Coordinates of C-alpha atoms in Angstrom, one line a residue:
M1 CA 167.5 105.1 151.0
T2 CA 170.1 107.5 149.5
S3 CA 173.3 107.2 151.8
R4 CA 175.5 109.8 152.9
I5 CA 179.2 110.1 151.6
H6 CA 182.0 109.8 153.9
H7 CA 185.2 110.8 153.1
P8 CA 187.8 110.1 151.9
I9 CA 187.2 108.9 148.6
K10 CA 190.2 107.4 147.2
N11 CA 188.9 106.0 144.4
I12 CA 186.7 107.0 141.9
L13 CA 185.1 105.7 138.6
I14 CA 182.8 107.5 136.1
L15 CA 180.9 105.7 133.6
R16 CA 179.4 107.2 130.7
P17 CA 180.4 105.0 127.6
D18 CA 178.7 107.2 125.0
R19 CA 178.5 108.3 121.7
L20 CA 182.0 111.2 121.4
G21 CA 180.3 114.4 122.0
D22 CA 178.2 112.6 124.6
V23 CA 181.7 111.8 126.6
L24 CA 183.0 115.1 125.7
L25 CA 180.2 117.1 128.0
T26 CA 181.4 114.7 130.3
L27 CA 185.2 116.8 131.1
P28 CA 183.6 119.7 133.0
T29 CA 182.4 117.5 135.7
V30 CA 185.4 115.4 135.7
R31 CA 187.5 118.4 136.3
N32 CA 185.5 119.1 138.9
I33 CA 185.3 115.9 140.2
H34 CA 189.1 116.2 140.5
T35 CA 188.8 120.2 142.3
A36 CA 186.6 118.4 145.2
F37 CA 188.8 114.6 145.3
P38 CA 192.2 115.9 144.5
D39 CA 194.4 113.3 146.2
A40 CA 191.6 110.8 144.1
K41 CA 192.7 108.6 141.5
I42 CA 189.6 109.3 138.5
S43 CA 188.8 106.0 136.4
Y44 CA 186.6 106.5 133.1
L45 CA 184.6 103.5 131.6
C46 CA 184.3 104.3 128.3
T47 CA 184.0 102.6 124.6
K48 CA 187.2 101.7 122.5
Y49 CA 186.0 104.6 120.2
T50 CA 186.4 107.6 122.4
A51 CA 188.9 106.0 124.6
E52 CA 191.3 107.4 122.1
I53 CA 190.7 111.1 123.1
L54 CA 190.3 110.2 126.6
R55 CA 193.9 108.8 127.3
N56 CA 194.9 112.0 126.7
Y57 CA 192.9 113.8 129.4
T58 CA 196.1 114.2 131.9
L59 CA 192.9 114.1 135.1
I60 CA 192.0 110.8 134.1
S61 CA 194.2 107.9 135.9
D62 CA 193.0 104.8 133.8
L63 CA 190.2 103.6 131.2
L64 CA 188.2 100.8 131.7
L65 CA 186.8 99.3 128.5
Y66 CA 183.0 98.6 127.5
D67 CA 182.3 95.9 125.1
P68 CA 178.2 95.6 125.6
T69 CA 177.8 93.6 122.4
I70 CA 180.4 90.9 122.7
K71 CA 182.9 91.0 125.7
H72 CA 180.4 92.5 128.3
H73 CA 176.8 90.7 127.2
H74 CA 174.9 89.0 129.0
L75 CA 175.1 88.0 132.5
S76 CA 178.2 86.4 132.4
G77 CA 179.7 90.0 130.7
I78 CA 178.6 91.7 133.5
Y79 CA 179.8 89.3 136.0
Q80 CA 183.2 89.7 134.2
L81 CA 182.7 93.6 134.2
S82 CA 182.0 93.1 137.8
K83 CA 185.2 91.6 138.5
V84 CA 187.2 94.0 136.9
I85 CA 185.5 97.0 138.9
A86 CA 185.9 95.2 142.2
D87 CA 189.7 94.6 141.4
Y88 CA 190.0 98.7 141.5
N89 CA 188.4 98.9 145.2
Y90 CA 186.4 102.4 144.0
D91 CA 184.8 104.2 147.0
L92 CA 182.8 106.4 144.2
A93 CA 180.5 105.5 141.0
I94 CA 179.2 108.0 139.1
H95 CA 176.6 107.2 136.3
L96 CA 176.6 109.8 134.3
L97 CA 174.7 107.3 131.5
P98 CA 172.1 105.1 133.2
R99 CA 172.5 101.9 132.2
F100 CA 171.0 98.5 133.9
P101 CA 174.0 96.5 133.1
L102 CA 176.3 99.0 134.3
A103 CA 174.2 99.5 137.5
L104 CA 174.3 96.0 138.2
A105 CA 178.2 95.8 138.0
T106 CA 179.4 98.4 140.1
F107 CA 176.4 96.7 142.4
M108 CA 177.7 93.6 142.5
A109 CA 181.6 95.0 142.5
G110 CA 180.1 96.3 146.0
T111 CA 181.4 99.6 145.4
K112 CA 180.3 101.6 148.6
Y113 CA 178.5 104.3 147.1
S114 CA 177.4 104.8 143.2
I115 CA 175.4 107.7 142.3
G116 CA 172.9 107.9 139.4
S117 CA 169.4 108.4 137.9
G118 CA 166.0 107.8 140.5
Y119 CA 163.8 107.1 137.6
R120 CA 165.2 104.1 136.4
W121 CA 163.4 100.3 137.5
F122 CA 167.0 99.1 138.0
S123 CA 167.2 102.4 140.6
F124 CA 167.5 100.6 143.9
L125 CA 171.2 99.4 142.4
Y126 CA 172.1 102.7 143.5
T127 CA 172.9 104.3 147.0
N128 CA 172.9 107.5 146.1
R129 CA 170.0 108.9 143.3
L130 CA 169.0 112.0 141.5
Y131 CA 165.2 112.8 141.0
E132 CA 165.5 114.3 138.1
H133 CA 164.1 113.9 134.5
R134 CA 166.8 114.6 131.7
K135 CA 163.5 114.5 128.9
Y136 CA 162.3 117.7 130.2
N137 CA 165.4 119.5 128.8
K138 CA 165.4 122.4 131.3
H139 CA 169.5 122.6 131.8
H140 CA 172.6 121.4 129.0
E141 CA 173.4 118.3 128.6
A142 CA 176.9 119.0 130.6
E143 CA 175.1 120.6 133.6
Y144 CA 172.6 117.7 134.0
N145 CA 176.7 115.8 134.3
L146 CA 177.3 118.4 136.9
R147 CA 174.1 118.1 138.9
L148 CA 174.1 114.3 139.2
A149 CA 178.0 114.7 140.2
A150 CA 177.0 117.3 142.9
M151 CA 175.4 114.8 145.0
A152 CA 179.0 113.6 146.4
G153 CA 179.9 117.4 147.0
V154 CA 181.2 118.4 143.4
S155 CA 180.7 121.9 142.4
A156 CA 178.1 122.4 139.9
T157 CA 179.3 125.2 138.3
P158 CA 181.7 124.7 135.3
S159 CA 185.2 125.2 136.0
A160 CA 186.8 127.6 132.6
D161 CA 189.6 125.1 132.6
S162 CA 187.6 121.7 132.2
Y163 CA 189.5 121.4 128.5
N164 CA 193.0 122.7 129.7
F165 CA 193.9 119.2 130.6
F166 CA 194.3 117.4 127.0
H167 CA 198.3 116.2 126.4
F168 CA 198.5 114.5 123.0
P169 CA 201.9 112.4 121.9
E170 CA 205.0 114.2 120.0
K171 CA 204.4 111.9 117.4
T172 CA 201.0 112.5 116.8
I173 CA 201.3 116.1 116.7
S174 CA 204.3 116.1 114.4
K175 CA 202.4 113.7 112.1
V176 CA 199.5 115.8 111.8
A177 CA 201.3 118.7 111.3
N178 CA 202.9 117.2 108.4
I179 CA 199.9 116.7 106.7
T180 CA 198.7 120.2 107.2
K181 CA 201.4 121.9 105.6
S182 CA 201.8 119.2 102.6
V183 CA 197.9 120.3 101.9
F184 CA 197.4 123.4 103.3
G185 CA 200.8 125.0 102.9
S186 CA 201.0 128.3 105.6
A187 CA 197.4 129.1 105.0
P188 CA 195.0 129.3 108.2
F189 CA 192.3 126.8 107.1
I190 CA 188.5 125.7 108.2
I191 CA 187.1 122.7 108.6
I192 CA 183.9 121.8 107.4
H193 CA 182.2 118.4 108.9
P194 CA 179.5 117.8 106.7
G195 CA 178.1 114.4 108.4
S196 CA 176.7 113.9 112.2
G197 CA 176.1 110.4 112.3
S198 CA 172.5 110.6 112.3
S199 CA 172.4 112.3 115.9
S200 CA 170.5 115.4 114.7
H201 CA 168.9 117.4 111.4
D202 CA 171.4 118.2 109.6
W203 CA 172.4 121.1 107.2
P204 CA 171.7 120.0 103.6
Q205 CA 174.8 119.4 101.8
S206 CA 174.1 121.4 98.9
H207 CA 173.7 124.5 101.1
F208 CA 177.4 123.4 102.5
I209 CA 178.9 123.4 98.8
E210 CA 177.6 127.8 98.4
L211 CA 179.4 128.3 101.9
I212 CA 182.3 126.9 100.4
R213 CA 181.7 128.3 97.0
L214 CA 181.6 131.9 99.2
L215 CA 184.6 131.2 101.1
N216 CA 186.5 130.8 97.7
K217 CA 185.8 133.3 96.0
K218 CA 186.7 135.5 99.3
G219 CA 189.8 133.8 99.5
D220 CA 191.2 134.3 103.4
Y221 CA 191.2 130.4 104.1
R222 CA 191.5 127.3 102.8
V223 CA 188.6 124.7 103.2
G224 CA 189.3 121.2 104.7
I225 CA 186.3 118.9 105.1
T226 CA 186.3 115.5 108.0
G227 CA 184.5 112.8 108.1
T228 CA 184.9 108.9 108.7
E229 CA 185.2 106.4 106.0
S230 CA 181.7 105.4 105.5
E231 CA 180.9 109.3 105.2
R232 CA 182.8 109.1 102.2
T233 CA 179.0 108.7 100.1
L234 CA 178.5 112.6 101.0
L235 CA 181.6 113.7 99.5
K236 CA 179.8 112.9 95.8
P237 CA 177.7 116.2 95.5
F238 CA 181.0 118.0 96.9
E239 CA 183.3 116.1 93.3
S240 CA 181.5 117.6 90.6
A241 CA 180.2 121.0 92.1
G242 CA 183.7 123.0 90.8
I243 CA 184.9 124.1 94.3
D244 CA 188.0 124.3 96.3
Y245 CA 188.4 122.0 99.2
V246 CA 190.8 119.5 100.5
N247 CA 189.5 115.7 100.9
L248 CA 190.2 115.0 104.7
L249 CA 187.7 112.1 104.9
G250 CA 188.8 109.2 107.0
Q251 CA 192.6 110.1 107.4
F252 CA 192.7 110.9 111.4
N253 CA 191.4 108.8 114.2
L254 CA 190.2 111.2 117.3
E255 CA 193.6 111.4 118.9
E256 CA 194.8 113.3 115.3
L257 CA 191.4 114.9 114.6
A258 CA 191.9 116.5 117.8
V259 CA 195.4 118.1 116.7
L260 CA 194.4 118.7 113.4
L261 CA 191.2 121.1 114.8
K262 CA 193.3 122.6 116.8
S263 CA 195.1 124.3 114.8
A264 CA 192.1 125.6 112.5
K265 CA 190.7 128.8 112.5
L266 CA 187.3 127.7 112.6
M267 CA 185.0 124.3 112.4
V268 CA 181.7 124.5 110.8
A269 CA 180.0 121.9 111.5
N270 CA 176.0 119.7 112.5
S271 CA 175.2 119.3 116.0
T272 CA 177.6 116.3 116.4
G273 CA 180.7 115.1 118.5
P274 CA 183.7 116.3 116.3
L275 CA 182.1 120.0 117.1
H276 CA 182.2 119.9 120.8
L277 CA 185.8 118.0 120.3
A278 CA 186.9 121.7 118.4
V279 CA 185.3 123.2 121.6
A280 CA 187.4 121.1 123.8
M281 CA 190.5 122.3 121.8
G282 CA 189.7 125.5 122.0
T283 CA 188.8 126.0 118.5
L284 CA 186.4 128.7 117.3
V285 CA 183.3 127.2 116.0
L286 CA 179.9 127.3 113.9
G287 CA 177.4 124.5 114.6
F288 CA 173.8 124.3 113.2
Y289 CA 170.8 123.5 115.4
P290 CA 167.4 122.8 115.3
I291 CA 164.9 124.7 117.4
A292 CA 163.3 121.6 119.2
P293 CA 164.2 120.9 123.1
S294 CA 165.5 117.6 122.8
L295 CA 168.0 118.7 119.7
G296 CA 168.7 122.2 120.1
P297 CA 171.7 124.3 121.4
E298 CA 170.3 125.1 124.9
R299 CA 170.6 121.3 125.3
W300 CA 173.3 120.0 122.9
G301 CA 174.8 123.2 122.1
P302 CA 178.7 124.4 122.6
F303 CA 180.0 123.9 126.3
G304 CA 182.3 125.7 128.1
R305 CA 184.1 127.6 125.5
P306 CA 183.9 131.6 125.2
A307 CA 183.5 132.6 121.9
Q308 CA 181.5 129.6 120.4
E309 CA 178.4 130.2 118.0
H310 CA 175.3 128.7 117.0
I311 CA 173.4 129.1 114.0
T312 CA 169.3 128.2 114.3
P313 CA 166.5 128.4 111.4
E314 CA 164.6 131.6 111.1
S315 CA 161.3 129.8 109.1
G316 CA 160.7 126.4 108.5
E317 CA 158.6 123.0 108.7
K318 CA 156.8 122.4 112.4
V319 CA 157.4 118.9 113.4
E320 CA 154.2 119.0 114.5
N321 CA 151.4 121.8 114.8
K322 CA 151.6 122.0 118.9
T323 CA 155.3 122.2 118.9
G324 CA 155.9 125.0 116.8
H325 CA 160.0 123.3 116.5
L326 CA 161.7 124.2 113.8
I327 CA 163.6 121.1 112.3
D328 CA 164.3 122.6 108.5
M329 CA 167.5 123.5 108.6
S330 CA 167.5 124.1 104.6
S331 CA 166.1 127.2 106.2
I332 CA 169.3 128.6 107.1
S333 CA 170.8 130.1 104.1
P334 CA 174.7 129.9 103.0
Q335 CA 174.7 133.4 102.8
R336 CA 173.6 133.9 106.3
V337 CA 176.1 131.2 107.4
F338 CA 179.4 133.0 105.5
E339 CA 178.8 136.7 107.0
R340 CA 178.2 135.0 110.9
I341 CA 181.7 133.9 109.7
Q342 CA 183.2 136.6 108.6
Q343 CA 182.0 138.1 112.0
I344 CA 183.6 135.1 113.8
L345 CA 186.8 135.8 112.3
K346 CA 187.4 139.6 112.1

């Protein structure tokens, strides 16, 4: 049974303890929730990792950190989480990631209204359920989030200013400015992010190297490579390739990376969280995506800003003969990418 949501709604919890890109694609929903309930406080349940960026989004009042492996593991951990949620006395919880422990926690906390998917065995724990399968990939991930929140009377049409509510500390801005000045001088720069955390099919490292070689030859922009400390092995082929780039791996936390991307002319990356972070910062992007419904740009591409770009294979191996999905990213040539970059930046 679905409960009719009655106003006033004064305290709202959004739940999506997920990866960076997934979380950033919920911000259009946060924006529209704020529009629908301008006097309400909005909290966000997330992981410690994504809290680094969400704490700078001014429409969010409080962050609840979720630790499913230790602190909130097993029933005792869920009970502890439910007590925290109960202390906030939320009127409405919107579960953008359907997970049993989270559904149980808001239920145990006595949250008046909770919205979630109707297609889970634990969906009875939600007071309001949306019967829509995301597995059919009919909408962009950000649109799926908006459609779920629409059950609370929130507009499902994304606002053009969804990403305009970031505010970063002056200390962070100054630190990043000093680093970029020391490594790039006054030259404009492009950020290349060759990793993806295995979230999709990657463009080959050899192609990234050849692209940097083409950019070096053109000479209009310096190149910086970003990534985590654990991705340092990705740079092995780059180190002996005789190309000019600045190694920025492991030098920035998420907050600092956001400020860095805001200063870049362009980001070139696989389908990954930092690509969506660049979009949120208003930076031009060019992302690599396979032609496959569950991984392609229609579901996971740059969202919410004009003039964002993606590029897909023109030919390649199929996932299986029946699907026709193109996942051979090597068929995207460095020359084709270089020419697209020239078009974007002209």
